[in-house]
Coordinates of C-alpha atoms in Angstrom, one line a residue:
Chain E
M12 CA -243.7 44.2 64.4
L13 CA -245.6 45.3 61.5
E14 CA -246.7 42.8 58.8
S15 CA -247.9 45.5 56.4
K16 CA -247.5 48.8 55.2
P17 CA -247.3 51.4 58.0
S18 CA -250.8 53.2 58.6
K19 CA -251.0 56.7 59.8
L20 CA -251.2 55.5 63.4
D21 CA -248.3 53.2 63.0
I22 CA -246.1 56.1 62.1
M23 CA -247.8 58.0 65.2
T24 CA -246.7 55.2 67.3
A25 CA -243.5 54.6 65.9
H26 CA -242.7 58.5 66.6
E27 CA -243.8 58.0 70.4
R28 CA -241.7 54.9 70.6
V29 CA -238.4 56.7 69.3
R30 CA -239.1 60.1 70.4
P31 CA -237.3 59.8 74.0
Y32 CA -234.0 58.2 72.1
I33 CA -233.6 60.6 69.1
N34 CA -232.8 64.2 68.6
R35 CA -235.5 66.4 67.3
T36 CA -233.3 67.9 64.6
P37 CA -233.4 71.4 64.0
V38 CA -234.7 72.8 60.3
L39 CA -232.3 75.4 58.8
S40 CA -232.8 77.8 56.0
S41 CA -231.0 80.7 54.4
E42 CA -232.0 83.8 52.3
Y43 CA -229.0 83.3 50.1
L44 CA -230.1 79.8 49.2
N45 CA -233.7 80.7 48.8
E46 CA -232.5 83.3 46.2
K47 CA -230.4 81.0 44.6
T48 CA -233.1 78.4 43.9
G49 CA -236.0 80.6 43.6
A50 CA -237.7 78.5 46.2
E51 CA -238.3 78.7 49.8
V52 CA -236.3 76.0 51.2
F53 CA -236.2 74.4 54.7
F54 CA -233.6 71.7 55.4
K55 CA -234.3 69.1 58.1
C56 CA -230.9 68.3 59.4
E57 CA -230.6 64.6 60.0
N58 CA -226.9 64.9 60.0
L59 CA -227.5 66.5 63.5
Q60 CA -229.4 63.1 64.4
K61 CA -228.0 60.7 66.7
I62 CA -225.3 58.7 64.9
G63 CA -225.2 61.4 62.4
A64 CA -228.0 60.1 60.2
F65 CA -231.7 59.4 59.9
K66 CA -231.1 55.8 60.2
A67 CA -231.2 56.1 64.1
R68 CA -235.1 56.4 63.6
G69 CA -235.7 53.3 61.7
G70 CA -233.1 51.1 63.4
I71 CA -234.2 52.0 66.9
N72 CA -238.1 51.8 65.9
A73 CA -237.5 48.3 64.6
A74 CA -235.4 47.0 67.6
L75 CA -237.8 48.6 70.3
S76 CA -240.6 46.8 68.2
L77 CA -239.3 43.4 68.8
D78 CA -240.5 41.0 71.3
K79 CA -237.7 40.6 74.1
E80 CA -237.6 37.0 73.3
L81 CA -236.6 37.9 69.6
A82 CA -233.9 40.2 70.5
K83 CA -232.3 38.1 73.3
N84 CA -229.7 36.4 71.0
G85 CA -228.8 39.8 69.7
I86 CA -229.7 41.9 66.4
C87 CA -227.9 41.9 63.1
T88 CA -227.8 43.4 59.8
H89 CA -225.6 44.5 56.8
S90 CA -225.2 48.0 55.9
S91 CA -222.6 50.3 54.4
G92 CA -222.6 52.3 57.6
N93 CA -225.3 54.7 58.9
H94 CA -227.7 51.7 59.3
A95 CA -225.2 49.7 61.0
Q96 CA -224.5 52.2 63.4
A97 CA -228.1 52.6 64.2
V98 CA -228.4 48.9 64.8
A99 CA -225.6 49.1 67.0
L100 CA -226.9 51.9 68.9
A101 CA -230.3 50.1 69.3
A102 CA -228.5 46.8 70.8
K103 CA -226.8 48.9 73.4
M104 CA -230.2 50.3 74.3
L105 CA -231.6 46.9 74.5
N106 CA -228.5 45.7 76.4
T107 CA -228.3 42.9 73.9
K108 CA -225.5 42.1 71.0
A109 CA -225.2 43.7 67.7
Y110 CA -223.6 41.9 64.6
I111 CA -222.8 43.9 61.6
V112 CA -221.7 42.9 58.3
M113 CA -220.1 45.8 56.6
P114 CA -218.5 46.2 53.0
E115 CA -214.6 46.5 53.3
N116 CA -214.8 49.8 51.5
A117 CA -217.2 51.5 53.8
P118 CA -216.1 54.9 54.8
L119 CA -213.9 55.2 58.0
P120 CA -216.1 57.4 60.0
K121 CA -218.9 54.9 59.7
V122 CA -216.7 51.9 60.5
N123 CA -215.5 53.9 63.5
G124 CA -218.8 54.7 64.5
V125 CA -219.9 50.9 64.6
K126 CA -216.8 49.9 66.6
E127 CA -217.3 52.6 69.4
L128 CA -220.9 51.1 69.8
E129 CA -219.3 47.8 70.6
A130 CA -220.8 45.8 67.9
E131 CA -219.1 42.9 66.3
L132 CA -218.1 43.8 63.2
I133 CA -217.5 41.4 59.9
F134 CA -216.3 42.7 56.6
C135 CA -217.3 41.3 53.6
E136 CA -216.5 42.2 49.8
P137 CA -218.9 45.1 48.7
T138 CA -221.7 43.2 46.8
L139 CA -225.2 42.6 47.9
E140 CA -224.6 38.8 47.6
A141 CA -221.6 39.0 50.1
R142 CA -223.4 41.2 52.4
E143 CA -226.5 38.7 52.5
N144 CA -224.5 35.7 52.8
G145 CA -222.4 37.5 55.7
V146 CA -225.8 37.8 57.5
K147 CA -226.8 34.2 56.9
E148 CA -223.7 33.0 58.7
I149 CA -224.2 35.5 61.4
I150 CA -227.9 34.0 62.0
A151 CA -226.8 30.4 61.6
R152 CA -224.0 30.8 64.3
T153 CA -225.8 33.3 66.9
Q154 CA -229.8 33.1 66.2
A155 CA -229.6 37.0 66.3
F156 CA -232.7 38.8 64.9
F157 CA -232.0 40.3 61.5
I158 CA -233.1 43.8 60.9
H159 CA -233.0 44.7 57.1
P160 CA -231.8 48.4 56.5
F161 CA -235.0 49.1 54.4
D162 CA -237.1 46.0 53.4
N163 CA -238.6 46.1 57.0
Y164 CA -242.1 48.1 57.5
D165 CA -240.8 48.9 61.1
V166 CA -237.8 50.4 59.8
I167 CA -239.9 52.5 57.0
A168 CA -242.2 53.7 59.8
G169 CA -239.2 55.0 61.6
Q170 CA -237.7 56.6 58.8
A171 CA -241.1 58.4 58.2
T172 CA -240.8 60.3 61.4
A173 CA -238.3 62.7 59.9
A174 CA -240.8 64.1 57.5
K175 CA -243.4 64.0 60.0
E176 CA -241.5 66.4 62.0
L177 CA -240.8 68.4 59.2
L178 CA -244.7 68.8 58.1
E179 CA -245.6 69.3 61.8
E180 CA -243.2 72.6 61.8
Y181 CA -244.0 73.5 58.2
P182 CA -247.5 72.1 57.4
D183 CA -247.7 74.0 54.2
L184 CA -244.6 72.4 52.3
D185 CA -245.5 72.2 48.6
V186 CA -242.6 69.6 47.9
I187 CA -240.4 67.5 50.0
L188 CA -237.0 65.9 48.2
A189 CA -235.4 62.9 49.9
P190 CA -232.6 60.9 48.7
V191 CA -233.1 57.3 47.6
G192 CA -230.9 54.2 47.6
G193 CA -232.9 51.3 49.2
G194 CA -235.8 53.6 49.7
G195 CA -236.2 53.4 53.3
L196 CA -236.3 57.0 53.6
L197 CA -238.1 57.9 50.4
S198 CA -241.1 55.3 51.1
G199 CA -241.3 56.7 54.7
T200 CA -241.1 60.3 53.6
G201 CA -244.1 59.4 50.8
L202 CA -246.3 58.0 53.6
S203 CA -245.6 60.7 55.9
A204 CA -246.6 63.4 53.1
K205 CA -249.7 61.2 52.4
Y206 CA -250.7 61.1 56.1
F207 CA -249.7 64.4 57.5
S208 CA -249.9 66.9 54.4
K209 CA -252.7 67.9 52.5
K210 CA -250.5 69.0 49.6
A211 CA -246.9 68.1 49.6
K212 CA -245.4 66.1 46.5
V213 CA -242.7 63.9 47.2
Y214 CA -239.7 63.4 44.8
G215 CA -236.9 61.0 45.2
C216 CA -233.3 62.1 44.3
E217 CA -230.5 59.7 43.0
P218 CA -227.2 59.6 42.0
E219 CA -226.6 59.0 38.1
G220 CA -224.2 56.5 39.4
A221 CA -226.6 54.4 41.2
A222 CA -229.6 54.9 39.0
D223 CA -231.7 51.9 40.0
A224 CA -234.8 53.6 41.5
I225 CA -235.6 56.0 38.7
L226 CA -235.8 52.8 36.3
S227 CA -237.6 50.5 38.9
F228 CA -240.1 53.6 39.4
K229 CA -240.7 53.8 35.6
S230 CA -240.9 50.3 35.0
G231 CA -243.0 49.4 38.1
K232 CA -240.6 46.3 39.0
I233 CA -237.2 46.1 40.7
E234 CA -234.3 47.0 38.4
N235 CA -230.3 47.1 38.5
A236 CA -228.7 50.3 38.1
P237 CA -226.8 50.4 34.6
F238 CA -223.8 50.9 36.3
I239 CA -222.5 51.9 40.0
N240 CA -219.9 54.6 40.4
T241 CA -220.7 57.7 42.6
I242 CA -219.3 59.5 45.8
A243 CA -222.9 59.0 47.4
D244 CA -221.7 55.8 49.1
G245 CA -225.1 55.8 51.1
L246 CA -227.2 55.4 48.0
L247 CA -225.8 52.1 46.3
T248 CA -228.4 49.6 47.2
K249 CA -231.3 49.0 45.0
L250 CA -234.9 49.2 46.1
S251 CA -236.9 46.3 47.8
D252 CA -240.6 45.0 47.1
K253 CA -241.7 46.9 50.1
T254 CA -240.2 50.1 49.4
L255 CA -240.8 50.1 45.8
S256 CA -244.4 49.3 46.4
I257 CA -244.8 52.4 48.6
I258 CA -242.8 54.5 46.5
K259 CA -244.9 53.7 43.3
E260 CA -248.0 54.9 45.7
T261 CA -246.9 58.0 47.1
V262 CA -243.7 59.5 45.3
T263 CA -244.4 61.9 42.2
D264 CA -241.1 61.5 40.3
I265 CA -237.6 60.7 40.6
F266 CA -234.5 62.9 39.5
T267 CA -230.8 62.1 39.0
V268 CA -227.8 64.3 39.5
S269 CA -224.0 63.9 38.6
D270 CA -221.3 63.5 41.1
D271 CA -220.1 67.0 40.1
E272 CA -223.6 68.3 40.8
I273 CA -223.4 66.7 44.3
L274 CA -220.3 67.8 45.3
A275 CA -221.4 71.6 44.1
A276 CA -224.4 71.3 46.4
M277 CA -222.4 69.9 49.0
K278 CA -219.9 72.8 49.0
L279 CA -222.7 75.4 49.1
V280 CA -224.4 73.7 52.1
F281 CA -221.0 73.7 54.1
E282 CA -220.4 77.3 53.0
R283 CA -223.9 78.8 53.5
L284 CA -225.8 76.8 56.0
K285 CA -222.7 75.7 58.1
V286 CA -223.5 72.2 58.8
V287 CA -221.4 69.0 57.3
I288 CA -223.3 66.7 55.3
E289 CA -222.3 63.4 53.8
P290 CA -222.5 63.2 49.7
S291 CA -225.6 61.0 49.8
A292 CA -227.2 63.8 51.7
A293 CA -226.4 66.7 49.2
V294 CA -228.2 64.9 46.3
P295 CA -231.7 66.1 47.0
F296 CA -230.3 69.8 47.1
A297 CA -228.4 69.1 43.8
V298 CA -231.7 68.1 42.3
L299 CA -233.3 71.3 43.5
L300 CA -230.5 73.4 42.2
K301 CA -230.6 71.4 38.6
Q302 CA -234.6 71.4 38.4
K303 CA -235.0 75.0 39.5
D304 CA -237.7 75.8 37.1
L305 CA -240.0 72.9 38.6
F306 CA -239.9 74.2 42.0
N307 CA -239.7 77.8 41.5
G308 CA -242.0 79.9 44.2
K309 CA -242.5 76.5 46.1
K310 CA -242.0 75.7 49.6
V311 CA -239.6 72.8 49.6
G312 CA -238.6 70.7 52.2
I313 CA -235.1 68.7 52.1
I314 CA -234.0 66.1 54.1
F315 CA -230.2 66.2 54.7
S316 CA -230.0 62.4 55.5
G317 CA -226.6 62.2 57.0
G318 CA -223.2 63.6 58.0
N319 CA -220.9 60.9 58.3
V320 CA -218.2 62.0 55.6
D321 CA -214.5 61.2 55.6
L322 CA -213.6 64.6 55.2
S323 CA -210.0 63.8 54.2
K324 CA -211.5 62.5 51.2
I325 CA -213.3 65.8 50.2
T326 CA -211.8 68.9 48.3
F327 CA -213.7 71.8 47.5
Chain O
M2 CA -227.7 104.1 72.9
L3 CA -226.1 103.0 76.2
E4 CA -223.6 105.3 77.7
S5 CA -222.4 102.9 80.7
K6 CA -222.0 99.2 81.2
P7 CA -225.1 97.3 80.0
S8 CA -227.2 96.4 83.2
K9 CA -229.4 93.5 83.2
L10 CA -232.5 95.4 81.9
D11 CA -230.2 96.5 79.1
I12 CA -229.2 93.0 77.9
M13 CA -233.0 91.9 78.2
T14 CA -233.9 94.8 76.5
A15 CA -231.5 94.2 73.6
H16 CA -232.7 90.7 73.4
E17 CA -236.3 91.9 72.7
R18 CA -234.8 94.3 70.2
V19 CA -232.8 91.9 68.2
R20 CA -235.2 88.9 68.4
P21 CA -237.1 89.2 65.5
Y22 CA -234.2 89.8 63.1
I23 CA -231.7 86.9 64.5
N24 CA -231.9 83.0 64.7
R25 CA -232.6 81.5 67.9
T26 CA -229.7 79.1 67.5
P27 CA -229.6 75.6 68.3
V28 CA -227.5 74.1 71.1
L29 CA -225.8 70.8 70.3
S30 CA -224.5 68.0 72.2
S31 CA -222.5 64.5 71.8
E32 CA -222.3 61.7 73.7
Y33 CA -218.8 61.1 72.3
L34 CA -217.3 64.3 73.1
N35 CA -218.9 64.2 76.6
E36 CA -217.0 60.9 77.0
K37 CA -213.9 62.4 75.4
T38 CA -213.6 65.4 77.7
G39 CA -215.0 64.1 80.7
A40 CA -217.6 67.2 80.9
E41 CA -221.2 67.8 79.9
V42 CA -220.8 70.0 76.9
F43 CA -223.6 72.3 75.2
F44 CA -222.6 73.9 72.1
K45 CA -224.3 77.3 71.4
C46 CA -224.5 77.3 67.3
E47 CA -223.7 80.8 66.5
N48 CA -222.2 79.6 63.2
L49 CA -225.9 79.0 62.3
Q50 CA -226.8 82.9 63.3
K51 CA -227.5 85.3 60.4
I52 CA -224.4 86.1 58.6
G53 CA -222.8 83.0 59.9
A54 CA -221.6 84.6 63.3
F55 CA -222.9 86.1 66.8
K56 CA -221.8 89.5 65.4
A57 CA -225.2 89.7 63.9
R58 CA -226.5 90.2 67.5
G59 CA -224.5 93.2 68.6
G60 CA -224.3 94.8 65.0
I61 CA -228.2 94.9 64.7
N62 CA -228.7 95.9 68.3
A63 CA -226.3 98.9 68.0
A64 CA -227.7 99.9 64.5
L65 CA -231.3 99.6 65.9
S66 CA -230.4 101.7 69.1
L67 CA -229.6 104.6 67.0
D68 CA -231.6 107.6 66.6
K69 CA -233.0 107.8 63.0
E70 CA -231.2 111.2 62.5
L71 CA -227.8 109.6 63.3
A72 CA -228.1 106.6 61.1
K73 CA -229.4 108.7 57.9
N74 CA -226.0 109.2 56.4
G75 CA -225.1 105.5 56.8
I76 CA -223.5 103.5 59.2
C77 CA -219.5 102.5 59.0
T78 CA -217.1 100.3 60.8
H79 CA -213.6 98.4 60.3
S80 CA -213.7 94.7 60.6
S81 CA -211.8 91.5 59.4
G82 CA -215.0 90.0 58.4
N83 CA -218.0 89.3 60.6
H84 CA -218.7 92.4 62.3
A85 CA -218.6 94.0 58.8
Q86 CA -221.3 91.6 57.6
A87 CA -223.5 92.4 60.8
V88 CA -223.3 96.1 60.0
A89 CA -223.9 95.6 56.2
L90 CA -226.9 93.6 57.4
A91 CA -228.0 96.1 59.8
A92 CA -227.8 99.0 57.3
K93 CA -230.1 96.9 54.9
M94 CA -232.6 96.6 57.6
L95 CA -232.5 100.4 58.5
N96 CA -232.6 101.2 54.9
T97 CA -229.3 103.1 55.2
K98 CA -225.8 102.8 53.4
A99 CA -222.9 100.8 55.1
Y100 CA -219.5 101.5 54.6
I101 CA -217.1 98.9 55.6
V102 CA -213.3 99.2 55.8
M103 CA -211.7 95.6 55.8
P104 CA -208.2 94.3 55.8
E105 CA -206.9 93.1 52.3
N106 CA -206.2 89.7 53.7
A107 CA -209.8 89.1 55.3
P108 CA -211.0 85.7 54.3
L109 CA -212.9 85.4 51.0
P110 CA -216.3 84.2 52.3
K111 CA -216.3 87.0 54.7
V112 CA -215.4 89.5 52.0
N113 CA -218.2 88.1 49.6
G114 CA -220.6 88.2 52.4
V115 CA -220.3 92.0 52.8
K116 CA -220.4 92.4 48.8
E117 CA -223.7 90.6 48.7
L118 CA -225.2 92.7 51.6
E119 CA -224.4 95.5 49.0
A120 CA -222.3 97.4 51.3
E121 CA -219.5 99.7 50.1
L122 CA -216.1 98.2 50.6
I123 CA -213.0 99.8 51.2
F124 CA -209.9 97.9 51.6
C125 CA -206.7 98.6 53.8
E126 CA -203.3 97.2 55.1
P127 CA -204.0 94.6 57.9
T128 CA -203.2 97.1 60.8
L129 CA -205.1 98.7 63.2
E130 CA -204.1 102.1 62.2
A131 CA -204.9 101.6 58.7
R132 CA -208.2 100.5 59.7
E133 CA -208.9 103.4 61.9
N134 CA -207.7 106.0 59.3
G135 CA -209.9 104.1 56.7
V136 CA -212.8 104.8 59.0
K137 CA -211.9 108.3 59.7
E138 CA -211.8 109.1 55.9
I139 CA -215.3 107.6 55.6
I140 CA -216.9 109.6 58.3
A141 CA -215.2 112.8 56.9
R142 CA -216.8 112.0 53.5
T143 CA -219.9 110.8 54.3
Q144 CA -220.6 111.6 57.9
A145 CA -221.7 108.0 58.4
F146 CA -222.1 106.8 62.1
F147 CA -219.3 104.5 63.4
I148 CA -220.2 101.3 65.0
H149 CA -217.2 100.0 66.7
P150 CA -216.7 96.2 66.4
F151 CA -216.6 95.8 70.1
D152 CA -215.8 99.2 72.3
N153 CA -219.4 99.8 72.0
Y154 CA -221.7 99.1 74.9
D155 CA -224.9 98.3 72.6
V156 CA -222.5 96.0 70.6
I157 CA -221.6 94.2 74.0
A158 CA -225.2 94.0 75.0
G159 CA -226.3 92.6 71.8
Q160 CA -223.4 90.0 71.8
A161 CA -224.8 89.0 75.4
T162 CA -227.6 87.7 74.4
A163 CA -226.0 84.5 72.9
A164 CA -225.1 83.5 76.5
K165 CA -228.4 84.4 77.6
E166 CA -230.1 82.1 75.4
L167 CA -227.9 79.4 76.3
L168 CA -228.7 80.0 80.0
E169 CA -232.2 80.2 79.3
E170 CA -232.1 76.4 78.0
Y171 CA -229.5 75.2 80.5
P172 CA -229.6 77.5 83.6
D173 CA -227.4 75.2 85.6
L174 CA -224.4 75.3 83.5
D175 CA -221.1 75.6 85.7
V176 CA -218.9 77.2 83.0
I177 CA -219.2 79.1 79.9
L178 CA -216.2 79.2 77.6
A179 CA -216.0 81.9 74.8
P180 CA -213.1 83.0 72.5
V181 CA -211.7 86.5 73.0
G182 CA -210.5 88.9 70.1
G183 CA -211.4 92.4 71.0
G184 CA -213.7 91.1 73.8
G185 CA -217.2 91.9 72.7
L186 CA -218.4 88.5 73.0
L187 CA -216.4 87.8 76.3
S188 CA -217.6 90.8 78.0
G189 CA -221.4 90.1 77.0
T190 CA -221.0 86.7 78.0
G191 CA -219.5 87.6 81.5
L192 CA -222.2 90.1 81.8
S193 CA -225.0 87.5 81.1
A194 CA -223.4 84.9 83.6
K195 CA -223.5 87.5 86.1
Y196 CA -227.0 88.3 85.5
F197 CA -228.9 85.2 84.4
S198 CA -226.7 82.6 86.3
K199 CA -226.5 81.6 90.0
K200 CA -223.1 79.9 89.5
A201 CA -221.3 80.0 86.1
K202 CA -218.1 80.8 85.8
V203 CA -216.6 82.5 82.5
Y204 CA -213.4 81.7 80.9
G205 CA -211.9 83.6 77.9
C206 CA -210.3 81.4 75.3
E207 CA -207.4 82.7 73.2
P208 CA -205.0 81.6 70.4
E209 CA -201.4 81.6 71.4
G210 CA -200.6 83.5 68.4
A211 CA -202.6 86.7 69.5
A212 CA -202.2 86.5 73.1
D213 CA -202.9 89.9 74.0
A214 CA -206.2 89.4 76.2
I215 CA -204.5 87.1 78.8
L216 CA -201.7 89.6 79.3
S217 CA -204.1 92.4 79.9
F218 CA -206.3 90.7 82.1
K219 CA -203.3 89.7 84.2
S220 CA -201.8 93.2 84.0
G221 CA -205.0 94.9 84.4
K222 CA -204.4 97.2 81.4
I223 CA -204.4 97.1 77.7
E224 CA -201.4 95.0 76.6
N225 CA -200.2 94.2 73.0
A226 CA -199.8 90.5 71.8
P227 CA -196.0 89.5 71.8
F228 CA -196.7 88.3 68.1
I229 CA -199.7 88.0 65.8
N230 CA -199.5 84.6 64.0
T231 CA -202.7 82.3 64.0
I232 CA -205.4 80.7 61.8
A233 CA -207.8 82.2 64.1
D234 CA -208.6 85.2 62.1
G235 CA -211.4 86.6 63.9
L236 CA -209.4 86.8 67.3
L237 CA -206.6 89.1 66.1
T238 CA -207.7 92.4 67.7
K239 CA -206.6 93.5 71.4
L240 CA -209.1 94.4 74.0
S241 CA -210.5 98.1 74.5
D242 CA -211.1 99.8 77.6
K243 CA -214.8 98.9 77.8
T244 CA -214.2 95.2 77.0
L245 CA -211.4 94.8 79.5
S246 CA -213.1 96.6 82.3
I247 CA -216.1 94.3 82.1
I248 CA -213.8 91.1 81.5
K249 CA -212.1 92.1 84.7
E250 CA -215.2 92.2 86.5
T251 CA -217.0 89.1 85.2
V252 CA -214.3 86.5 83.7
T253 CA -212.7 84.1 86.1
D254 CA -209.4 83.5 83.7
I255 CA -208.1 83.3 80.4
F256 CA -206.5 80.3 78.7
T257 CA -204.5 80.3 75.3
V258 CA -204.0 77.2 72.8
S259 CA -201.9 76.6 69.8
D260 CA -203.1 76.7 66.1
D261 CA -202.3 72.7 66.1
E262 CA -204.7 72.4 68.9
I263 CA -207.3 75.0 67.3
L264 CA -207.2 72.6 64.2
A265 CA -207.6 69.3 66.1
A266 CA -210.6 70.9 67.9
M267 CA -212.0 71.9 64.7
K268 CA -211.8 68.6 63.2
L269 CA -213.6 67.0 65.9
V270 CA -216.4 69.5 65.7
F271 CA -216.8 68.8 62.0
E272 CA -216.7 65.0 62.3
R273 CA -218.8 64.6 65.6
L274 CA -221.0 67.6 65.7
K275 CA -221.3 67.7 61.9
V276 CA -221.3 71.6 62.0
V277 CA -218.9 73.9 60.1
I278 CA -217.0 76.4 62.2
E279 CA -214.3 78.9 61.7
P280 CA -210.9 78.3 63.5
S281 CA -211.7 81.1 65.9
A282 CA -214.9 79.3 66.8
A283 CA -213.0 76.1 67.8
V284 CA -210.8 77.9 70.3
P285 CA -213.0 77.4 73.4
F286 CA -213.3 73.7 72.5
A287 CA -209.6 73.4 72.1
V288 CA -209.1 75.1 75.6
L289 CA -211.7 72.3 77.0
L290 CA -209.5 69.6 75.5
K291 CA -206.5 70.9 76.8
Q292 CA -207.6 71.9 80.4
K293 CA -209.8 68.7 80.7
D294 CA -209.1 68.1 84.6
L295 CA -210.0 71.7 85.6
F296 CA -213.6 71.1 83.8
N297 CA -214.2 67.3 84.8
G298 CA -217.5 66.7 85.6
K299 CA -218.7 70.0 84.9
K300 CA -221.7 71.2 82.9
V301 CA -220.1 73.5 80.3
G302 CA -221.4 75.6 77.7
I303 CA -219.3 76.7 74.7
I304 CA -220.1 79.4 72.1
F305 CA -219.4 78.5 68.7
S306 CA -219.0 82.1 67.5
G307 CA -218.9 81.6 63.6
G308 CA -218.7 79.7 60.6
N309 CA -217.3 81.8 57.9
V310 CA -214.2 79.6 57.0
D311 CA -212.7 79.4 53.5
L312 CA -212.7 75.6 53.2
S313 CA -210.2 75.5 50.3
K314 CA -207.6 76.6 52.8
I315 CA -208.4 74.1 55.7
T316 CA -207.1 70.5 55.3
F317 CA -207.8 67.8 57.9

């Protein structure tokens, strides 16, 4: 278990640890989308990761980093979906129990994913307070070990392995764009760019309807979003101390996009790259489309964070 | 240009010829779908191929096999979409013109794909006769060289490279399932299984609403479908002499599925594999779901033939 910000070696170790249990996800590109954006774009498909999201990396790394004694009463977390599935999967691997607190409005495919992995599921109101209280009750009842969805250095080191793989295949990227909710993926991506690239700048990409990270990045302390209203259901949470501190150090800037821009980007991805992504995963590509001038002529890596979308709710 | 049924060496040569211009498409799998089917399933993602379909392989191979003199007045074809895009792309590579006859009811993404590749597009009524007449007029007017969508040994050799790649990665497949329309992909798959596998049996998969191949396979001569009515718009054509002859020799059986079964399979693929496939591409997986008992415990390769679907027309 890491007690401080992951070092280069920590991320390399995390990668070796999770490698047997995760997919080496493919990187896609499209001449049409290159022409459309004026950039050369490489899409890292974490939607094709185990459980359909990059969260498998962090959840598995954190669980496998636990002392056996700590994991023996089970592991628990709160999550709107993808981290929940990651912890449930990790518990299966460790042959221990998983207890998951999920907001009652979590998307159905994410809820079903957790159920299939045989975790104990506890629904709560969709507020951070209710989620945290739910976890406290579980810990009191079961002594399960809590794996925070992002305010956890082992989770961050695990998420960092996505950008590490991307940079192994495309070492000369100028830019990497990643979505930001709690900041686990973005801080991990920032660290990997710092450690494994000579020049890649990292940008965070956030929905306008959950714009806390851009405010926190500018003020330097954790801020609330002015309002929460977005289809990007994986990006509703705010940053934590650990993620903000790494983001301040490793990220160049944060941009926001509207839900309409997210949906338009999502449609282009379905049509042109032929992969299914969830709204949260479309946010960085929406940023690229919006900020074309800034990235013109650059080699741009984009992390497709996940593909767990309720298709009955999407109309193109 | 091949004058007879492709040999093992012909397919190996075709593969070397097209390799620089096509994607080595990824192979996906899902524990959930393995459990659901009772088989171990490997999905070869030709929906992630250039132009969004395996047809890039055959079209490019046939075009690159042409003597320069033959291609100098352009190349032409008739196609409901994916082969049209393949020929248009190949013409661009050869720096010559492409003339494409398309039925007026071809799906919009396929029409747009051809337009973007700067081919000359001629619409016709959605009958084989109208398509063939359209091509005759083009040849009379331009002396362009006709590349048939499947009744062409170079096209068949090109399509065979998809199963060849799949068998390179999974040499111990027991079964390969491929969709069948005109039979270019199925005959190529049959040849690759014969040449590059010790044991893989190949099955053709066809929509009930265009069930000519199953009849032709059983009678041994080319039959018409009893009726044409299916969402699998890429599988409406009937077999040709060249494809039927190879299919009789290399394919074990042909199964049909209904449109409801195709849509259900397509939905599962979107939800679980997170890739976008067109209805025609879902047909083999629909067959696997329907014929579970036959394939129980087997290692099954499935070729996702393409991903060019008008998403506004699909409701899950």
